[in-house]
Coordinates of C-alpha atoms in Angstrom, one line a residue:
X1 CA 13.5 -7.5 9.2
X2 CA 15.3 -7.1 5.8
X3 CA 14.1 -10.4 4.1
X4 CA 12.0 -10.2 1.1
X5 CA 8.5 -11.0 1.8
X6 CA 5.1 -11.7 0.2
X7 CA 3.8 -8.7 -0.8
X8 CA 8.0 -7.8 -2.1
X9 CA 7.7 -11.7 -4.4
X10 CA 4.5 -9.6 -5.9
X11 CA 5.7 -6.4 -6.6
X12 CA 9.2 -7.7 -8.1
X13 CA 6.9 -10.1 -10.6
X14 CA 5.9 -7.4 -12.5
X15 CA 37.4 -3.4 -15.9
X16 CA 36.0 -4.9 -12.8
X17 CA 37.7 -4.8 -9.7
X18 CA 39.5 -7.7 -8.6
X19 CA 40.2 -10.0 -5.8
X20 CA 43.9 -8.8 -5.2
X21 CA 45.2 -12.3 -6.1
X22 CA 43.5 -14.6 -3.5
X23 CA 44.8 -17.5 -2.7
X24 CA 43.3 -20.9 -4.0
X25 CA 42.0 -21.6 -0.5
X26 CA 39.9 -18.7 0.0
X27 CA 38.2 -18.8 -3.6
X28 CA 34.5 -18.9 -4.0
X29 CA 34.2 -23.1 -3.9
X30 CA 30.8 -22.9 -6.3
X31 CA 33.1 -21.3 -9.4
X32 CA 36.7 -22.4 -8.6
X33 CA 36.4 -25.3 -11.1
X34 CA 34.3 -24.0 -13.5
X35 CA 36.6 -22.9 -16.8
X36 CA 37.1 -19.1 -17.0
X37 CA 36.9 -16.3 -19.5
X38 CA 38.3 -13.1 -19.6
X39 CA 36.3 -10.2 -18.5
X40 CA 35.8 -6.3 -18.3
X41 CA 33.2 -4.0 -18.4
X42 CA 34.2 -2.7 -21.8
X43 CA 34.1 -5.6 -23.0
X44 CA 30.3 -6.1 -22.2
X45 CA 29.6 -2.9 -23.1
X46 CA 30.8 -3.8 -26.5
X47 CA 29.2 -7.2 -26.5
X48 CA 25.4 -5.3 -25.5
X49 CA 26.0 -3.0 -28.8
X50 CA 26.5 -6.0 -31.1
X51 CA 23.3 -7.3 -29.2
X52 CA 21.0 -4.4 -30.6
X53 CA 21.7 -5.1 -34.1
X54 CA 20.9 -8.6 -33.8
X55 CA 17.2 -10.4 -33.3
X56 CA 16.0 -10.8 -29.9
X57 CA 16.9 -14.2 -28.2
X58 CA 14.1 -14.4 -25.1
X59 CA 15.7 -15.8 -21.7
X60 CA 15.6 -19.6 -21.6
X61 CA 12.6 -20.8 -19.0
X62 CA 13.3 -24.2 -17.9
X63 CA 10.5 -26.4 -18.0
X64 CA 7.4 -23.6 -17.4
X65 CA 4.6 -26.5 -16.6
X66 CA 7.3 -27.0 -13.4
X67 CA 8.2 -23.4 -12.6
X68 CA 4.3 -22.5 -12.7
X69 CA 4.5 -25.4 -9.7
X70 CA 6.8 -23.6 -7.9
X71 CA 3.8 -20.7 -5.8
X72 CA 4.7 -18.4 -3.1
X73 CA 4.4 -21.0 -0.6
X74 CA 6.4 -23.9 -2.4
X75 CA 9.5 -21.0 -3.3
X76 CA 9.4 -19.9 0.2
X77 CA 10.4 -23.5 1.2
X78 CA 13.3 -22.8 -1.5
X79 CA 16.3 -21.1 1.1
X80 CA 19.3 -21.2 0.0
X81 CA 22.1 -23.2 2.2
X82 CA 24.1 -20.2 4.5
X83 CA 27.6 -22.5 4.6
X84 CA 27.3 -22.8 1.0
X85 CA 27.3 -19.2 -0.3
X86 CA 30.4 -17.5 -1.9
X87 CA 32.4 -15.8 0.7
X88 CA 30.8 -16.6 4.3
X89 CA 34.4 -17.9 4.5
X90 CA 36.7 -15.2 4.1
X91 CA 37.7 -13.8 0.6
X92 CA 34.8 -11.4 0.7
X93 CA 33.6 -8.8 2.9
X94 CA 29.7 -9.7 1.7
X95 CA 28.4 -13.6 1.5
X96 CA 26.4 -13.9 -1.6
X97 CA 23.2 -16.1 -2.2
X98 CA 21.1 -17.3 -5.0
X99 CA 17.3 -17.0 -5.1
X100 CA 16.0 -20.0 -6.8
X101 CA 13.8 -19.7 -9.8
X102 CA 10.0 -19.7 -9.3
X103 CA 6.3 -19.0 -10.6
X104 CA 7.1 -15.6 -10.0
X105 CA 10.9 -15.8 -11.7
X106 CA 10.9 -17.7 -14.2
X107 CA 13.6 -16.7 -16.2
X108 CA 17.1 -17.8 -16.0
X109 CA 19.7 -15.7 -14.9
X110 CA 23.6 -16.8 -15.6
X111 CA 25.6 -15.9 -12.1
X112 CA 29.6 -15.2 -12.8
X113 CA 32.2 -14.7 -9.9
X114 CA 35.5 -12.7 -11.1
X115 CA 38.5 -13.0 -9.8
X116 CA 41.4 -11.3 -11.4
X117 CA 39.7 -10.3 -14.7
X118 CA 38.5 -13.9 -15.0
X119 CA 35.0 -14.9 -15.0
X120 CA 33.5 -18.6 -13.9
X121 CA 30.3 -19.4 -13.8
X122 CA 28.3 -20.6 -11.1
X123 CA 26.4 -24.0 -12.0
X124 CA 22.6 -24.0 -10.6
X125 CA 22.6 -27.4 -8.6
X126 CA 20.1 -28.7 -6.2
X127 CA 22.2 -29.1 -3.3
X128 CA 22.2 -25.5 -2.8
X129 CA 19.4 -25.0 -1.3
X130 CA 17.1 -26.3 1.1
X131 CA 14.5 -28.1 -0.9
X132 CA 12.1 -30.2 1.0
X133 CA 11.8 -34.3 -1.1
X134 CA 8.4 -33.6 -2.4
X135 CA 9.5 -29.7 -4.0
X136 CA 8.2 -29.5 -7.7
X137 CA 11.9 -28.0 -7.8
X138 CA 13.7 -31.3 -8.0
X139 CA 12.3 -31.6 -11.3
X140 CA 14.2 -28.9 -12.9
X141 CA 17.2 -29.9 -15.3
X142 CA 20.9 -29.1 -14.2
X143 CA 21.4 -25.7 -16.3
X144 CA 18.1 -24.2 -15.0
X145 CA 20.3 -21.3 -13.5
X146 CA 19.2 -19.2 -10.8
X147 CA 16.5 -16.3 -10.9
X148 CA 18.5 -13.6 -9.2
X149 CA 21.2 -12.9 -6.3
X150 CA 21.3 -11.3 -2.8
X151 CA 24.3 -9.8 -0.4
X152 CA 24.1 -10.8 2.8
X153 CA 25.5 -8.3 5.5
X154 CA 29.4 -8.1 6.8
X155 CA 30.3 -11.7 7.1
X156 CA 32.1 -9.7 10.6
X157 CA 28.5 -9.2 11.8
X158 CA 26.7 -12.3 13.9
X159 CA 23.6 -12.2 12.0
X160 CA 25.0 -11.9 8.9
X161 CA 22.8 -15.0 7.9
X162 CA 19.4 -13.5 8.4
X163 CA 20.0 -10.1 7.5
X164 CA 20.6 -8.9 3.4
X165 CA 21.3 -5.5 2.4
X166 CA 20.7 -6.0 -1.6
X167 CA 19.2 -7.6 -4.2
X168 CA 18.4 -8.4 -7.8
X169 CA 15.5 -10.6 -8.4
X170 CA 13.1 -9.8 -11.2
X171 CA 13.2 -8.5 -14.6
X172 CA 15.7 -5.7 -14.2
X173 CA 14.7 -4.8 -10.8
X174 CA 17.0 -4.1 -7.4
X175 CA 16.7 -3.0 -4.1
X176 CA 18.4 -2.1 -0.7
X177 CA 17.8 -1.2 2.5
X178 CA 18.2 2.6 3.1
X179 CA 19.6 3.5 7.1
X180 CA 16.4 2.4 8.8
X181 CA 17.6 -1.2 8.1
X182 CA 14.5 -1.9 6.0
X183 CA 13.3 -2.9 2.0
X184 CA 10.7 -0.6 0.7
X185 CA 10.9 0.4 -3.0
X186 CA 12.9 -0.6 -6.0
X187 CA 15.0 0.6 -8.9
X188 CA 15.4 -1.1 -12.0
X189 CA 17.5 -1.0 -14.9
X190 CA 14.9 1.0 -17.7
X191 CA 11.4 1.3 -18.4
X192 CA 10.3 0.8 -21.9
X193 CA 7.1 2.1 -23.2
X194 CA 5.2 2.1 -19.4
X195 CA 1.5 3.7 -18.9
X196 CA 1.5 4.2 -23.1
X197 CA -2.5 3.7 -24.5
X198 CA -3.1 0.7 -26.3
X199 CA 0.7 -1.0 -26.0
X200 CA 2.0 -3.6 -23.4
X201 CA 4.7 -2.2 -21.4
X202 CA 8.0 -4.3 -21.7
X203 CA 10.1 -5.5 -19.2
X204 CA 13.5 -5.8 -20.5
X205 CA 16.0 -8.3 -18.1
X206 CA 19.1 -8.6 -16.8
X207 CA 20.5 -12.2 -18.1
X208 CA 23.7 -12.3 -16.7
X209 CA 25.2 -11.1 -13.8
X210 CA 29.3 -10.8 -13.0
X211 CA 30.4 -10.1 -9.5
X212 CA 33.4 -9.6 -8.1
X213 CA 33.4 -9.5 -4.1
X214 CA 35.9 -6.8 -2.1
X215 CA 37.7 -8.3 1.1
X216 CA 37.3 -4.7 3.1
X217 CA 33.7 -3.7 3.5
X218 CA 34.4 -0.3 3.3
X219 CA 34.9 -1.0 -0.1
X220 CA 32.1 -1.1 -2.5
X221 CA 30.9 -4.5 -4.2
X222 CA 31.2 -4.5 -7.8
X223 CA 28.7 -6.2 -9.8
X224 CA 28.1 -6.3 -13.7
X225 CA 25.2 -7.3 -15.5
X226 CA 23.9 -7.6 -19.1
X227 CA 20.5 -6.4 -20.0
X228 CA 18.6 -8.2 -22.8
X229 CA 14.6 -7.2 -24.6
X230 CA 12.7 -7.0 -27.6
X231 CA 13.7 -3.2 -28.0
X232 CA 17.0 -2.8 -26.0
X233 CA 20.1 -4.1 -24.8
X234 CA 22.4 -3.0 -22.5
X235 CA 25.4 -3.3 -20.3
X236 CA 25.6 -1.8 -16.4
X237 CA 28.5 -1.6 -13.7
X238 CA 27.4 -1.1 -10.0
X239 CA 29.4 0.0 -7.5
X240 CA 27.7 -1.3 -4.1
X241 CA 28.8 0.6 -0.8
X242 CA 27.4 -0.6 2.5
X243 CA 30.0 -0.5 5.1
X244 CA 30.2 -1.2 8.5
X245 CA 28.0 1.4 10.0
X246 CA 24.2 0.2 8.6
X247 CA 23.0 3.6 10.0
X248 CA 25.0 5.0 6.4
X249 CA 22.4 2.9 4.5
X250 CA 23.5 1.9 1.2
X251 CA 25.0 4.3 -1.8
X252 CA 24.8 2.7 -5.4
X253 CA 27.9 4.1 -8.1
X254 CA 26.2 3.3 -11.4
X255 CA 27.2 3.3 -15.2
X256 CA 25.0 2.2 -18.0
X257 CA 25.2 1.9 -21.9
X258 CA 21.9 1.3 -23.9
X259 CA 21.5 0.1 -27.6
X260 CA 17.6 0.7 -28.7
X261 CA 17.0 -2.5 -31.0
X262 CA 13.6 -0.6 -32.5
X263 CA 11.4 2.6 -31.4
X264 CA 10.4 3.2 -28.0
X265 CA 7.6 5.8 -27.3
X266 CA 8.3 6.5 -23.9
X267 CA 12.0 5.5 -22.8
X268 CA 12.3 5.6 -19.0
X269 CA 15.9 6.0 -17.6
X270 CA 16.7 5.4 -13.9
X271 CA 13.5 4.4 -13.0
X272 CA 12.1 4.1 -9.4
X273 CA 9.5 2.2 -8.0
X274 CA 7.5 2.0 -5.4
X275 CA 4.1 1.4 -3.5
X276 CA 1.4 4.5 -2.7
X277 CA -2.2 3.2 -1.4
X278 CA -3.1 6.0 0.4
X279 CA -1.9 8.4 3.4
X280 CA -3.3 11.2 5.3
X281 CA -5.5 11.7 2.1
X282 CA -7.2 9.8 -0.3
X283 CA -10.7 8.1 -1.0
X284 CA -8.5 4.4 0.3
X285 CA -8.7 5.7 3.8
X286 CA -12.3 4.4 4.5
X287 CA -11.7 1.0 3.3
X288 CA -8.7 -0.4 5.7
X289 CA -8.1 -0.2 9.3
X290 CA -4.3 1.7 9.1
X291 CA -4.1 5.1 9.0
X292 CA -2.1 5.1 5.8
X293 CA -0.4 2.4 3.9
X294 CA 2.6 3.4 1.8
X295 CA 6.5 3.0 0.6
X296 CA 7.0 6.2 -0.4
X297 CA 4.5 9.3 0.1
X298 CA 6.2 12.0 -2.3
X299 CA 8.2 12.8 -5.5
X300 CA 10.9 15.2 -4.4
X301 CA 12.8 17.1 -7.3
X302 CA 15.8 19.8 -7.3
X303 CA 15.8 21.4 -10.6
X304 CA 18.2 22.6 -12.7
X305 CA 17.8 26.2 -11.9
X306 CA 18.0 25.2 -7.9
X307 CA 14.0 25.4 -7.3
X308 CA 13.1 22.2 -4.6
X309 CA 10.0 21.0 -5.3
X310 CA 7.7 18.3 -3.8
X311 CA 4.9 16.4 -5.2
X312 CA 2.9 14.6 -3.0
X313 CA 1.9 11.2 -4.6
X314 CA -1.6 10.0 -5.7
X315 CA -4.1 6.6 -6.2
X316 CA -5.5 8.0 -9.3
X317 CA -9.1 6.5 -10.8
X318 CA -6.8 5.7 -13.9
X319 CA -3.2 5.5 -15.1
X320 CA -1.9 9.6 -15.0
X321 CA 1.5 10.4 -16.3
X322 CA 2.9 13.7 -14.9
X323 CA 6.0 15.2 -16.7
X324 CA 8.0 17.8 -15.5
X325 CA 10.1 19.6 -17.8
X326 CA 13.9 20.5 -17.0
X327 CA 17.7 21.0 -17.8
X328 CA 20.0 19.0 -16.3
X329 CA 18.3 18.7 -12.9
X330 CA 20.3 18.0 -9.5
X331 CA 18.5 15.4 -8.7
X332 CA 15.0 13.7 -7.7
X333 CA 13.6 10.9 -6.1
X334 CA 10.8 8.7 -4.6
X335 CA 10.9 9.7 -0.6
X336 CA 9.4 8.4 2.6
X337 CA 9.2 11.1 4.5
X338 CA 6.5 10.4 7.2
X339 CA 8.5 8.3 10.0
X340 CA 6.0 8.5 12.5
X341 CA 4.8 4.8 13.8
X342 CA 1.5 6.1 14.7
X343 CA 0.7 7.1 11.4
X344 CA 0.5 3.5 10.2
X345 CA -0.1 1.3 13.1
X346 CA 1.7 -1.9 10.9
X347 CA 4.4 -4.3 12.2
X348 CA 5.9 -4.2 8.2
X349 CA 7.6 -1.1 9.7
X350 CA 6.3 1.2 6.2
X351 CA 7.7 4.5 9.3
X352 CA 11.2 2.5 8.2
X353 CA 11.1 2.3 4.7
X354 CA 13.5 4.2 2.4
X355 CA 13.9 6.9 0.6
X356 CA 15.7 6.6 -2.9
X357 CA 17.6 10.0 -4.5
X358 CA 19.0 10.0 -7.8
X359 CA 21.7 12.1 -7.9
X360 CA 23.2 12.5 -11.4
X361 CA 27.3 12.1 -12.0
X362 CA 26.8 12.9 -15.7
X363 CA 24.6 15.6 -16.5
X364 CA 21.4 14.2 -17.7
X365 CA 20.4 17.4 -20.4
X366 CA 17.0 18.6 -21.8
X367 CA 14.4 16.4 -21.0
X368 CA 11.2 15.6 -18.1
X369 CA 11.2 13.5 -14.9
X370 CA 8.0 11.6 -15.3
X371 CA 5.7 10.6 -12.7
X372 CA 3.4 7.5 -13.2
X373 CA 0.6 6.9 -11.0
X374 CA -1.9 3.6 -11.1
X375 CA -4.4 2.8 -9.7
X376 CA -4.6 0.2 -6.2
X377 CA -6.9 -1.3 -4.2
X378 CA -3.9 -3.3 -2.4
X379 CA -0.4 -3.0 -1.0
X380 CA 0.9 -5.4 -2.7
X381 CA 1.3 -3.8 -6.2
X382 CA 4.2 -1.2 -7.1
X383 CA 2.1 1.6 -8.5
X384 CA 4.5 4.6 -8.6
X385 CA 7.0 4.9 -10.9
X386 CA 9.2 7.9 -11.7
X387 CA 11.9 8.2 -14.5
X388 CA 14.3 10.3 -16.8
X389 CA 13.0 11.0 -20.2
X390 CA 15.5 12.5 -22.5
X391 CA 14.3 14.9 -24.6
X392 CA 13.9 13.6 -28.0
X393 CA 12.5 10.7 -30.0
X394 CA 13.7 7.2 -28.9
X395 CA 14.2 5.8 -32.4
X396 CA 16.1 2.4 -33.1
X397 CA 19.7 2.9 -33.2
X398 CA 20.2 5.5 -30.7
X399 CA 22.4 5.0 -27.5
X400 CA 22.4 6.4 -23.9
X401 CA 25.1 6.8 -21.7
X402 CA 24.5 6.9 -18.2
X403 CA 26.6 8.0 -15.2
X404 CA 24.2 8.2 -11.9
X405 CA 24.6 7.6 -7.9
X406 CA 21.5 6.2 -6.2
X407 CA 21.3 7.3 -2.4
X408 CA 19.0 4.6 -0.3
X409 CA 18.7 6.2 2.7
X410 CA 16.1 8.1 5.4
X411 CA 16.1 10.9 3.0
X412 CA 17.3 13.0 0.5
X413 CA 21.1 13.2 0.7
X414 CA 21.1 16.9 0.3
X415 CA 18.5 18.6 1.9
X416 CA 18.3 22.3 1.5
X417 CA 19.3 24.3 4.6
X418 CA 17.2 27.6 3.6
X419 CA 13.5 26.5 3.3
X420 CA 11.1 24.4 4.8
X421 CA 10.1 20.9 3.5
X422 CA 6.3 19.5 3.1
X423 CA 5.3 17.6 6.1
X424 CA 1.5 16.8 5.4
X425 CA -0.9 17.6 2.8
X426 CA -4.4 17.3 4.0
X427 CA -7.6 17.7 1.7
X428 CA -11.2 18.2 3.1
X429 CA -14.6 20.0 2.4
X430 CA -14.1 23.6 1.9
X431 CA -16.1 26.9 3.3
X432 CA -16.9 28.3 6.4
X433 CA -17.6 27.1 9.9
X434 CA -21.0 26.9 10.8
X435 CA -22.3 27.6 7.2
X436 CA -23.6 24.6 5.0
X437 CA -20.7 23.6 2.8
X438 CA -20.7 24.9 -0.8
X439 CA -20.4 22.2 -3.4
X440 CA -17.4 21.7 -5.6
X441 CA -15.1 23.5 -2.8
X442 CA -12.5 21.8 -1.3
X443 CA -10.0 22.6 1.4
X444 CA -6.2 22.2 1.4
X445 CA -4.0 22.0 4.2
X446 CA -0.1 22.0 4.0
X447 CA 2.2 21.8 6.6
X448 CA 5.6 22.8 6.6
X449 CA 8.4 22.5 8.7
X450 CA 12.3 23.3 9.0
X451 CA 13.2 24.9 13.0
X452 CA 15.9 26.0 11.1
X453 CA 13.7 27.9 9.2
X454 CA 10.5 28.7 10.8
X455 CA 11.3 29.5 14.3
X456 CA 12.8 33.1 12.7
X457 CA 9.5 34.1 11.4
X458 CA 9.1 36.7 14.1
X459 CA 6.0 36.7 16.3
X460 CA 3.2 38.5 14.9
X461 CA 4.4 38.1 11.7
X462 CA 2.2 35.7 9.2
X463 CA 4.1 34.2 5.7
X464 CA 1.7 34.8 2.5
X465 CA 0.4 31.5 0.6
X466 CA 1.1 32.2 -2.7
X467 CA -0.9 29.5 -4.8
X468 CA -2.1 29.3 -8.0
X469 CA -4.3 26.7 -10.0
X470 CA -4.4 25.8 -14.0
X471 CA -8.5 25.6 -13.1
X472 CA -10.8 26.7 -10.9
X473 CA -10.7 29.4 -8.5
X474 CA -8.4 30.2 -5.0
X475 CA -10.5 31.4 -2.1
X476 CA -9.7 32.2 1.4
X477 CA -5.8 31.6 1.7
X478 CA -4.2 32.1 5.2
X479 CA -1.0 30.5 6.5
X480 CA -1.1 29.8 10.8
X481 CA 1.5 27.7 13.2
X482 CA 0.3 24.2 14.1
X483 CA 0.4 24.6 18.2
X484 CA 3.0 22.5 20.2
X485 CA 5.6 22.7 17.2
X486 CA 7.5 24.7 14.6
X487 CA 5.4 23.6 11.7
X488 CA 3.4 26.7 9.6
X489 CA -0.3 25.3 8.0
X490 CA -0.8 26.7 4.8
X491 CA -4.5 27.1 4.0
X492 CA -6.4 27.5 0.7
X493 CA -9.9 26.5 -0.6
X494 CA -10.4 25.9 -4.3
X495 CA -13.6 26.0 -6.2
X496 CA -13.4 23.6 -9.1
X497 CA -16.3 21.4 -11.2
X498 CA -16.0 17.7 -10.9
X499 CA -15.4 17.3 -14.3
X500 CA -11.7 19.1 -14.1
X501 CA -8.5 18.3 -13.1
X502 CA -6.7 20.7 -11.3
X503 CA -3.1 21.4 -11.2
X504 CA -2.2 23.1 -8.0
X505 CA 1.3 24.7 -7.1
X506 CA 1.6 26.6 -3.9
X507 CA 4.7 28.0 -1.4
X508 CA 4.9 30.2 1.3
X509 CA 6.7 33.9 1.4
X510 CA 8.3 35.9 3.7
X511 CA 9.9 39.3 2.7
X512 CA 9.3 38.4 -1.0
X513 CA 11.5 35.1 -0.8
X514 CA 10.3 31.6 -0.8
X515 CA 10.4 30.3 2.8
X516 CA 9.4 26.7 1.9
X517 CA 9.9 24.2 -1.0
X518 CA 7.5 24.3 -4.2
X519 CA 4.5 22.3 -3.5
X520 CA 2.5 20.8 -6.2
X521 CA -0.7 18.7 -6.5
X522 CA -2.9 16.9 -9.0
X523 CA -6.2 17.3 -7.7
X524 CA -9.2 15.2 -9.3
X525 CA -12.4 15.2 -7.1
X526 CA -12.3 11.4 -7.4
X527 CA -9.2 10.7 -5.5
X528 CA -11.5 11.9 -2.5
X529 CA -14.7 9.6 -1.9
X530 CA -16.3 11.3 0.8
X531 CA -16.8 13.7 -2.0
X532 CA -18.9 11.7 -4.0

């Protein structure tokens, strides 16, 4: 199932290529009227710059009292008309719908086709969609405009008409579905000023969109947008590759200009997304039936200086910002790594969700990947978040150019061959067996696992834990195989008052070399409840 669902309407609230001279016949119907402009990415580069020097025009919102009309259950009625979408016809390798303004979206979004280096726009009209004679929709004026855009899969493909592979909707938010053919979390243009005390955190939009189908689906789907808020514009090209095989997931070419209209305290770039309840840990796990409940279950980073590194995420008891310092890193992202069924028991598939790598094409310099964790008590809030922050202060006037590929797949598009990824991070009352348990002594367990790597630790042999903590004190460290498997246990206690946040980093060795990825943890006592 690839269709956007309840819990996704939720979360979301918070030169271009050219048809190759298409004949009349096969032109997208909904814009081959409409009067047409010139067009190029340039060009809306240089429109977004003039943008930040003038005041900030909000979106227009078409009669609110209606859209607030328009729930979950009445937009859900809102589908838009298969045989009427731009290219289910030929001319396109990807028909393209329209997601209809709503409660949730209430913003309106301008929708271009380009052909040729011409752009047309795509009038909203009624008869678009399927809207039932009592909709609160039918209301709306003729140039409400739409809230966002989907692609639905090869128009070769029979279920083309059920089945999406991206979409916009939202603020400046997109998505796709990584090689397990499934939505989990998003992307989104830039964060401005999230988790910062004492200031709303803005949500800057795109406001116009310019796409320009390919007839070969090997070929990626290019698609322009504009990007409009109080303290930034900004102007982005995406080059969409799905192709044929679905098992490839979906690889994102991306180029971005942003103007800062005024002073941002904490600009985000490339930020990610996602959901994080609880997993195999957490004080969550006594209050809902699955075994853990998550889109994504780790931060994975490769630094700069070539160190891999895994964070296991958190539900904090309050907003916590991680930053990690570093110099042009390789990449990071927000990965699903746990694709056992069993370990979540849901029909939402969250064993298929994907994983989303950023893998910079321009080197990103000095700076910190930032890791934002909120509080839950529900799935269906995006709590995670993880950006670029250049280093520097974001005053009004500066500009950032961007030159990044997103990878939505089953997991990180380069995975180290020498070392051992994280598997498992399990947290639990420390001490010895059959001896009363000390207080303020917790135990850690982290699996690891590569065969590649850790079937040639020769028998006998035992790696060394090497761990340290910012606080607190390490006791009893031992590393062991799990049985039936190739995965090593790493095995710490840490002594720690409840009043102290400890920062945990921990890897195994073998001959004095790392044999496993950097693991790191933010433990507060809080995040476990059976702790008190």
């Amino acid at each position: 199932m690839t269709s956007l669902n309840r819990r996704d309407l939720f979360r979301t609230t918070a030169g271009l290529a050219v048809f190759m001279g298409l004949p009349p016949a096969l032109r997208p119907a909904l814009a081959q009227e409409a009067p047409g402009t010139p067009f190029s990415y340039e060009e809306l580069v240089a429109r977004a710059r003039r943008m930040a020097k003038e005041a900030y025009v909000p979106p227009y919102r078409p009669m609110p009292d209606v859209i607030q009309q328009i729930d979950y259950e009445q937009h859900g009625k809102l589908k838009f008309k298969p045989d009427r979408a731009p290219y289910a016809n030929g001319g396109g390798a990807y028909p393209l719908n329209f997601f209809h303004l709503g409660q949730y979206f209430g913003k309106a979004v301008k929708m271009h086709l380009v052909e040729s280096g011409i752009a047309r726009e795509v009038p909203y009209n009624p008869s678009l969609f399927e809207m039932p004679e009592d909709s609160p929709a039918r209301k709306l004026p003729p140039d409400s405009g739409f809230a966002g855009f989907r692609l639905q899969e090869w128009n070769g493909a029979s279920d083309w008409r059920t089945q999406d592979w991206v979409a916009f909707l939202g603020a400046s938010y997109f998505r796709a579905i990584g090689a397990l053919g499934q939505y989990g979390l998003s992307a989104r243009g830039v964060a401005i000023d999230a988790a910062v005390p004492n200031k709303a955190e803005e949500f800057p939009d795109f406001t116009e969109f310019y796409i320009a189908e390919q007839a070969d689906p090997e070929t990626p789907v290019i698609v322009c947008a504009l990007l409009n808020g109080p303290s930034i514009t900004g102007a982005f090209r995406f080059a969409l590759k799905r192709g044929r095989d679905r098992s490839k997931g979906v690889v994102m070419d991306i180029e971005s200009a942003l103007y800062l209209r005024r002073d941002v305290e904490r600009l985000g770039l490339i930020p990610l997304t996602s959901m994080f309840w609880y997993g195999e840990y957490g004080r969550e796990r006594i209050r809902d039936w699955r075994p853990e409940v998550h889109d994504s279950d780790g931060l994975a980073m490769w630094t700069g200086s070539g160190e891999r590194i895994w964070r296991p995420l958190n539900n904090p008891p309050s907003a916590t910002v991680s930053a990690f310092e570093d110099n042009n890193p390789r990449g990071f992202g927000l990965l699903q790594r746990d694709r056992n069924f069993d370990h979540y028991q849901d029909g939402v598939m969250y064993d298929r969700r994907p994983s989303l790598w950023v893998e910079p094409l321009k080197p990103l310099g000095k700076g910190s990947i930032e890791l934002l964790e909120i509080p839950t008590d529900d799935e269906i809030h995006d709590n995670i978040g993880a950006f670029w922050v250049p280093a520097g202060k974001a005053k009004a006037g500066n500009e950032y150019t961007l030159n990044y590929r997103l990878h939505w797949l089953a997991d990180e598009p380069y995975p180290a061959e020498n070392i051992a990824t994280t598997t498992a991070t399990r947290i639990g009352n420390g001490g010895e067996p059959g001896k009363p348990r000390p207080p303020n002594n917790y135990r850690f367990a982290v699996e690891f696992n590569r065969p590649s790597v850790m079937t040639k630790i020769p028998y006998g042999v035992f790696p060394e834990v090497k761990v340290t903590a910012s606080t607190g004190r390490v006791i009893r460290t031992f590393a062991e195989p799990v049985p039936n498997g190739n995965i090593w246990r790493a095995v710490f206690d840490l002594e720690v008052e409840p009043r102290e946040i400890a920062e945990l980093r921990m890897y195994l060795e073998l001959n004095g070399e790392p044999l496993t990825e950097t693991w790191l943890y933010q433990f507060d006592h809080r995040n476990i409840s059976t702790f008190g």
